Amino acid sequence: MSALLALLLTVQLSLPQLFDQALSASRGGDFAGALPLWNQVLELAPEDAAAWSNRGNVQLALGNPEAAIADQTRAMELDPANADPHLNRGTAEEALRQWDAAEADYRWILERSLDASALYNLGNVQGSRGDWQQARGSFQAAAEARPGFAMARSSAALAAFQLGELEAAETELRRIIRRYPLFADARAGLTALLWRRGASGEAESHWASAAGLDPRYRQPEWLLDIRRWPPVPTQALSDFLALSS
């Protein structure tokens, strides 16, 4: 057996294992450890679209959306029919506030299939532009496309809150809590809404549950920039926290 053939056989044997290791690190949240593993995978298999897309996700998680966009674009070139790189690139474009580019990626997916994640992300883009009526419709469509998509239902209710439709928002948030009693987002949203309506006692009760489930809801910057709440519910929750403390 020639040295070259032996090397090729070694690559064939080691590449799947290396890919699995990189994927495991990514899924486990070890992004700093995953990046060099994906680099090695791509050195061995530079035409692997999935590896490019996975590395792009790691790049975004490490705070480098420009590199993420480049990797997802390369994945698209290698696998033009795959929707995942479009969804992933849109997320990176949102991180850079490139709303037009992100919307184009999500609509590319939606022209081909009714994808709940693309609908939900499109709603976030529309909300970021201040179009909460359109955002509400996208969130509702996402919830219909994927039964059990609690975050989409909660986002639709919060959009209704933003639009001044408090009764509809309250009804939906209560439905979500009945179905998912440990879902912090709906608990926090209902806290803000009840406080705005003057029901301070019940607001305190729901907040005790929400704060115990996820303390990030105390942070208005996280609510606006990461969770992507509308400004009116965010301000209502901030007012509640300021007075209740």
mmCIF file of C-alpha atoms in Angstrom:
data_model
loop_
_atom_site.group_PDB
_atom_site.id
_atom_site.type_symbol
_atom_site.label_atom_id
_atom_site.label_comp_id
_atom_site.label_asym_id
_atom_site.label_seq_id
_atom_site.Cartn_x
_atom_site.Cartn_y
_atom_site.Cartn_z
ATOM 1 C CA MET A 1 0.000 0.000 0.000
ATOM 2 C CA SER A 2 1.395 3.391 -0.965
ATOM 3 C CA ALA A 3 1.876 6.120 1.609
ATOM 4 C CA LEU A 4 -0.630 8.301 -0.268
ATOM 5 C CA LEU A 5 -3.298 5.574 -0.249
ATOM 6 C CA ALA A 6 -2.708 4.950 3.441
ATOM 7 C CA LEU A 7 -3.171 8.665 4.106
ATOM 8 C CA LEU A 8 -6.388 8.748 2.114
ATOM 9 C CA LEU A 9 -7.781 5.787 4.017
ATOM 10 C CA THR A 10 -6.879 7.456 7.301
ATOM 11 C CA VAL A 11 -8.716 10.618 6.214
ATOM 12 C CA GLN A 12 -11.776 8.601 5.239
ATOM 13 C CA LEU A 13 -11.816 6.915 8.623
ATOM 14 C CA SER A 14 -11.113 9.986 10.693
ATOM 15 C CA LEU A 15 -13.317 12.549 8.939
ATOM 16 C CA PRO A 16 -16.693 11.225 10.204
ATOM 17 C CA GLN A 17 -15.308 10.997 13.724
ATOM 18 C CA LEU A 18 -13.936 14.533 13.513
ATOM 19 C CA PHE A 19 -17.267 15.804 12.168
ATOM 20 C CA ASP A 20 -19.107 14.122 15.056
ATOM 21 C CA GLN A 21 -16.705 15.633 17.584
ATOM 22 C CA ALA A 22 -17.196 19.113 16.128
ATOM 23 C CA LEU A 23 -20.972 18.686 16.083
ATOM 24 C CA SER A 24 -20.988 17.424 19.659
ATOM 25 C CA ALA A 25 -18.961 20.416 20.834
ATOM 26 C CA SER A 26 -21.288 22.791 18.982
ATOM 27 C CA ARG A 27 -24.419 21.223 20.417
ATOM 28 C CA GLY A 28 -22.863 21.202 23.880
ATOM 29 C CA GLY A 29 -22.193 24.932 23.746
ATOM 30 C CA ASP A 30 -18.398 24.575 23.659
ATOM 31 C CA PHE A 31 -18.037 26.999 20.771
ATOM 32 C CA ALA A 32 -14.397 27.874 21.460
ATOM 33 C CA GLY A 33 -13.582 24.180 21.289
ATOM 34 C CA ALA A 34 -15.818 23.554 18.286
ATOM 35 C CA LEU A 35 -14.260 26.166 16.014
ATOM 36 C CA PRO A 36 -10.834 24.507 15.571
ATOM 37 C CA LEU A 37 -12.583 21.176 15.046
ATOM 38 C CA TRP A 38 -14.694 22.615 12.221
ATOM 39 C CA ASN A 39 -11.555 24.175 10.780
ATOM 40 C CA GLN A 40 -9.983 20.729 10.644
ATOM 41 C CA VAL A 41 -13.103 19.234 9.063
ATOM 42 C CA LEU A 42 -13.030 21.856 6.340
ATOM 43 C CA GLU A 43 -9.337 21.290 5.694
ATOM 44 C CA LEU A 44 -10.182 17.665 4.948
ATOM 45 C CA ALA A 45 -13.526 18.284 3.239
ATOM 46 C CA PRO A 46 -13.668 21.823 1.786
ATOM 47 C CA GLU A 47 -16.759 20.955 -0.280
ATOM 48 C CA ASP A 48 -18.863 19.888 2.737
ATOM 49 C CA ALA A 49 -21.764 22.364 2.844
ATOM 50 C CA ALA A 50 -22.978 21.148 6.255
ATOM 51 C CA ALA A 51 -19.557 21.772 7.774
ATOM 52 C CA TRP A 52 -19.497 25.330 6.426
ATOM 53 C CA SER A 53 -22.964 25.998 7.814
ATOM 54 C CA ASN A 54 -22.130 24.493 11.187
ATOM 55 C CA ARG A 55 -18.945 26.525 11.414
ATOM 56 C CA GLY A 56 -20.966 29.614 10.539
ATOM 57 C CA ASN A 57 -23.259 28.951 13.500
ATOM 58 C CA VAL A 58 -20.218 28.689 15.769
ATOM 59 C CA GLN A 59 -18.799 31.922 14.351
ATOM 60 C CA LEU A 60 -22.029 33.711 15.232
ATOM 61 C CA ALA A 61 -22.094 32.230 18.723
ATOM 62 C CA LEU A 62 -18.534 33.518 19.224
ATOM 63 C CA GLY A 63 -19.608 37.039 18.263
ATOM 64 C CA ASN A 64 -18.377 37.176 14.666
ATOM 65 C CA PRO A 65 -21.480 37.629 12.481
ATOM 66 C CA GLU A 66 -19.460 38.745 9.446
ATOM 67 C CA ALA A 67 -17.560 35.441 9.414
ATOM 68 C CA ALA A 68 -20.835 33.613 9.999
ATOM 69 C CA ILE A 69 -22.378 35.246 6.931
ATOM 70 C CA ALA A 70 -19.352 34.298 4.817
ATOM 71 C CA ASP A 71 -19.544 30.657 5.938
ATOM 72 C CA GLN A 72 -23.296 30.397 5.357
ATOM 73 C CA THR A 73 -22.907 31.951 1.912
ATOM 74 C CA ARG A 74 -20.290 29.327 1.034
ATOM 75 C CA ALA A 75 -22.651 26.600 2.252
ATOM 76 C CA MET A 76 -25.340 27.971 -0.078
ATOM 77 C CA GLU A 77 -22.941 27.876 -3.027
ATOM 78 C CA LEU A 78 -22.231 24.218 -2.330
ATOM 79 C CA ASP A 79 -25.838 23.204 -1.571
ATOM 80 C CA PRO A 80 -28.145 25.723 -3.275
ATOM 81 C CA ALA A 81 -31.404 23.941 -2.418
ATOM 82 C CA ASN A 82 -30.810 23.728 1.337
ATOM 83 C CA ALA A 83 -32.849 26.166 3.449
ATOM 84 C CA ASP A 84 -30.752 25.902 6.622
ATOM 85 C CA PRO A 85 -27.906 28.222 5.515
ATOM 86 C CA HIS A 86 -30.472 30.868 4.571
ATOM 87 C CA LEU A 87 -32.056 30.648 8.020
ATOM 88 C CA ASN A 88 -28.656 30.753 9.698
ATOM 89 C CA ARG A 89 -27.392 33.617 7.539
ATOM 90 C CA GLY A 90 -30.538 35.585 8.279
ATOM 91 C CA THR A 91 -29.871 35.255 11.996
ATOM 92 C CA ALA A 92 -26.344 36.590 11.516
ATOM 93 C CA GLU A 93 -27.660 39.441 9.379
ATOM 94 C CA GLU A 94 -30.119 40.316 12.135
ATOM 95 C CA ALA A 95 -27.200 40.537 14.569
ATOM 96 C CA LEU A 96 -25.784 43.257 12.285
ATOM 97 C CA ARG A 97 -29.221 44.900 11.906
ATOM 98 C CA GLN A 98 -29.187 44.139 8.202
ATOM 99 C CA TRP A 99 -32.964 43.855 8.113
ATOM 100 C CA ASP A 100 -33.396 43.827 4.322
ATOM 101 C CA ALA A 101 -30.838 41.051 3.872
ATOM 102 C CA ALA A 102 -32.317 38.988 6.699
ATOM 103 C CA GLU A 103 -35.846 39.365 5.339
ATOM 104 C CA ALA A 104 -34.656 38.292 1.884
ATOM 105 C CA ASP A 105 -33.179 35.098 3.336
ATOM 106 C CA TYR A 106 -36.351 34.269 5.270
ATOM 107 C CA ARG A 107 -38.577 34.974 2.286
ATOM 108 C CA TRP A 108 -36.354 32.746 0.115
ATOM 109 C CA ILE A 109 -37.286 29.914 2.471
ATOM 110 C CA LEU A 110 -40.971 30.845 2.660
ATOM 111 C CA GLU A 111 -41.297 30.927 -1.120
ATOM 112 C CA ARG A 112 -40.441 27.236 -1.037
ATOM 113 C CA SER A 113 -42.085 25.964 2.159
ATOM 114 C CA LEU A 114 -44.147 27.064 5.150
ATOM 115 C CA ASP A 115 -41.277 27.055 7.627
ATOM 116 C CA ALA A 116 -42.153 28.008 11.215
ATOM 117 C CA SER A 117 -38.649 29.189 12.090
ATOM 118 C CA ALA A 118 -38.450 31.435 9.033
ATOM 119 C CA LEU A 119 -41.883 32.884 9.838
ATOM 120 C CA TYR A 120 -40.875 33.536 13.425
ATOM 121 C CA ASN A 121 -37.595 35.182 12.441
ATOM 122 C CA LEU A 122 -39.407 37.283 9.843
ATOM 123 C CA GLY A 123 -41.691 38.472 12.643
ATOM 124 C CA ASN A 124 -38.641 39.554 14.622
ATOM 125 C CA VAL A 125 -37.376 41.537 11.624
ATOM 126 C CA GLN A 126 -40.753 43.200 11.150
ATOM 127 C CA GLY A 127 -40.910 44.055 14.842
ATOM 128 C CA SER A 128 -37.401 45.487 14.742
ATOM 129 C CA ARG A 129 -38.638 47.816 12.000
ATOM 130 C CA GLY A 130 -41.578 48.845 14.178
ATOM 131 C CA ASP A 131 -44.233 47.067 12.101
ATOM 132 C CA TRP A 132 -45.890 45.164 14.923
ATOM 133 C CA GLN A 133 -49.074 44.431 12.969
ATOM 134 C CA GLN A 134 -47.084 42.495 10.361
ATOM 135 C CA ALA A 135 -44.956 40.936 13.082
ATOM 136 C CA ARG A 136 -48.043 39.685 14.886
ATOM 137 C CA GLY A 137 -49.264 38.012 11.703
ATOM 138 C CA SER A 138 -45.914 36.309 11.160
ATOM 139 C CA PHE A 139 -45.776 35.062 14.750
ATOM 140 C CA GLN A 140 -49.310 33.695 14.494
ATOM 141 C CA ALA A 141 -48.470 31.972 11.213
ATOM 142 C CA ALA A 142 -45.389 30.423 12.832
ATOM 143 C CA ALA A 143 -47.495 29.094 15.708
ATOM 144 C CA GLU A 144 -49.997 27.604 13.253
ATOM 145 C CA ALA A 145 -47.227 26.035 11.184
ATOM 146 C CA ARG A 146 -45.696 24.366 14.236
ATOM 147 C CA PRO A 147 -48.195 23.354 16.921
ATOM 148 C CA GLY A 148 -46.555 23.707 20.316
ATOM 149 C CA PHE A 149 -44.371 26.669 19.261
ATOM 150 C CA ALA A 150 -44.972 28.479 22.553
ATOM 151 C CA MET A 151 -42.502 31.300 21.908
ATOM 152 C CA ALA A 152 -44.278 32.216 18.682
ATOM 153 C CA ARG A 153 -47.624 32.339 20.493
ATOM 154 C CA SER A 154 -46.134 34.455 23.258
ATOM 155 C CA SER A 155 -44.556 36.833 20.745
ATOM 156 C CA ALA A 156 -47.901 37.214 18.964
ATOM 157 C CA ALA A 157 -49.564 38.069 22.291
ATOM 158 C CA LEU A 158 -46.844 40.608 23.102
ATOM 159 C CA ALA A 159 -47.312 42.184 19.669
ATOM 160 C CA ALA A 160 -51.039 42.512 20.465
ATOM 161 C CA PHE A 161 -50.025 44.172 23.762
ATOM 162 C CA GLN A 162 -47.850 46.598 21.784
ATOM 163 C CA LEU A 163 -50.804 47.374 19.503
ATOM 164 C CA GLY A 164 -53.058 48.166 22.467
ATOM 165 C CA GLU A 165 -55.181 45.019 22.186
ATOM 166 C CA LEU A 166 -54.823 44.185 25.864
ATOM 167 C CA GLU A 167 -57.810 41.869 26.173
ATOM 168 C CA ALA A 168 -56.675 39.670 23.286
ATOM 169 C CA ALA A 169 -53.105 39.658 24.622
ATOM 170 C CA GLU A 170 -54.211 38.693 28.121
ATOM 171 C CA THR A 171 -56.460 35.910 26.863
ATOM 172 C CA GLU A 172 -53.644 34.370 24.815
ATOM 173 C CA LEU A 173 -51.020 34.694 27.559
ATOM 174 C CA ARG A 174 -53.344 32.946 30.016
ATOM 175 C CA ARG A 175 -53.934 30.150 27.503
ATOM 176 C CA ILE A 176 -50.200 29.675 27.089
ATOM 177 C CA ILE A 177 -49.641 29.554 30.851
ATOM 178 C CA ARG A 178 -52.388 26.948 31.275
ATOM 179 C CA ARG A 179 -50.681 24.808 28.639
ATOM 180 C CA TYR A 180 -47.091 25.568 29.701
ATOM 181 C CA PRO A 181 -47.105 26.643 33.369
ATOM 182 C CA LEU A 182 -43.283 26.776 33.519
ATOM 183 C CA PHE A 183 -42.902 29.013 30.468
ATOM 184 C CA ALA A 184 -41.256 32.171 31.809
ATOM 185 C CA ASP A 185 -41.919 34.382 28.781
ATOM 186 C CA ALA A 186 -45.698 34.204 29.074
ATOM 187 C CA ARG A 187 -45.516 34.678 32.849
ATOM 188 C CA ALA A 188 -43.370 37.789 32.449
ATOM 189 C CA GLY A 189 -45.587 39.120 29.669
ATOM 190 C CA LEU A 190 -48.713 38.649 31.761
ATOM 191 C CA THR A 191 -46.969 40.353 34.687
ATOM 192 C CA ALA A 192 -46.355 43.438 32.547
ATOM 193 C CA LEU A 193 -49.879 43.439 31.151
ATOM 194 C CA LEU A 194 -51.575 43.021 34.537
ATOM 195 C CA TRP A 195 -49.430 45.778 35.988
ATOM 196 C CA ARG A 196 -50.432 48.065 33.122
ATOM 197 C CA ARG A 197 -54.101 47.233 33.808
ATOM 198 C CA GLY A 198 -53.761 47.892 37.544
ATOM 199 C CA ALA A 199 -53.977 44.294 38.777
ATOM 200 C CA SER A 200 -50.828 44.573 40.894
ATOM 201 C CA GLY A 201 -51.521 41.644 43.196
ATOM 202 C CA GLU A 202 -51.838 39.070 40.432
ATOM 203 C CA ALA A 203 -48.917 40.681 38.627
ATOM 204 C CA GLU A 204 -46.724 40.036 41.676
ATOM 205 C CA SER A 205 -47.815 36.406 41.728
ATOM 206 C CA HIS A 206 -46.923 35.764 38.095
ATOM 207 C CA TRP A 207 -43.643 37.634 38.475
ATOM 208 C CA ALA A 208 -42.580 35.386 41.357
ATOM 209 C CA SER A 209 -42.864 32.440 38.967
ATOM 210 C CA ALA A 210 -41.229 34.188 35.993
ATOM 211 C CA ALA A 211 -38.247 35.482 37.982
ATOM 212 C CA GLY A 212 -37.613 32.065 39.463
ATOM 213 C CA LEU A 213 -37.729 30.429 36.064
ATOM 214 C CA ASP A 214 -35.486 32.903 34.214
ATOM 215 C CA PRO A 215 -33.813 35.903 35.890
ATOM 216 C CA ARG A 216 -32.944 37.479 32.529
ATOM 217 C CA TYR A 217 -36.411 39.007 32.422
ATOM 218 C CA ARG A 218 -35.127 41.574 34.894
ATOM 219 C CA GLN A 219 -32.902 43.023 32.164
ATOM 220 C CA PRO A 220 -34.642 45.418 29.730
ATOM 221 C CA GLU A 221 -31.643 45.374 27.372
ATOM 222 C CA TRP A 222 -31.892 41.606 27.079
ATOM 223 C CA LEU A 223 -35.641 41.815 26.526
ATOM 224 C CA LEU A 224 -35.288 44.326 23.699
ATOM 225 C CA ASP A 225 -32.097 43.172 21.990
ATOM 226 C CA ILE A 226 -31.993 39.406 22.535
ATOM 227 C CA ARG A 227 -35.519 38.212 23.324
ATOM 228 C CA ARG A 228 -36.905 40.964 21.033
ATOM 229 C CA TRP A 229 -39.886 42.061 23.094
ATOM 230 C CA PRO A 230 -41.848 45.079 21.824
ATOM 231 C CA PRO A 231 -41.097 48.380 23.585
ATOM 232 C CA VAL A 232 -44.490 48.851 25.308
ATOM 233 C CA PRO A 233 -44.459 45.513 27.212
ATOM 234 C CA THR A 234 -40.774 46.026 28.001
ATOM 235 C CA GLN A 235 -41.464 49.441 29.502
ATOM 236 C CA ALA A 236 -44.437 48.092 31.441
ATOM 237 C CA LEU A 237 -42.324 45.341 32.971
ATOM 238 C CA SER A 238 -39.553 47.824 33.775
ATOM 239 C CA ASP A 239 -42.081 50.098 35.513
ATOM 240 C CA PHE A 240 -43.385 47.143 37.502
ATOM 241 C CA LEU A 241 -39.880 46.157 38.590
ATOM 242 C CA ALA A 242 -38.961 49.732 39.523
ATOM 243 C CA LEU A 243 -41.984 50.155 41.781
ATOM 244 C CA SER A 244 -42.166 46.644 43.169
ATOM 245 C CA SER A 245 -38.537 46.794 44.312
#
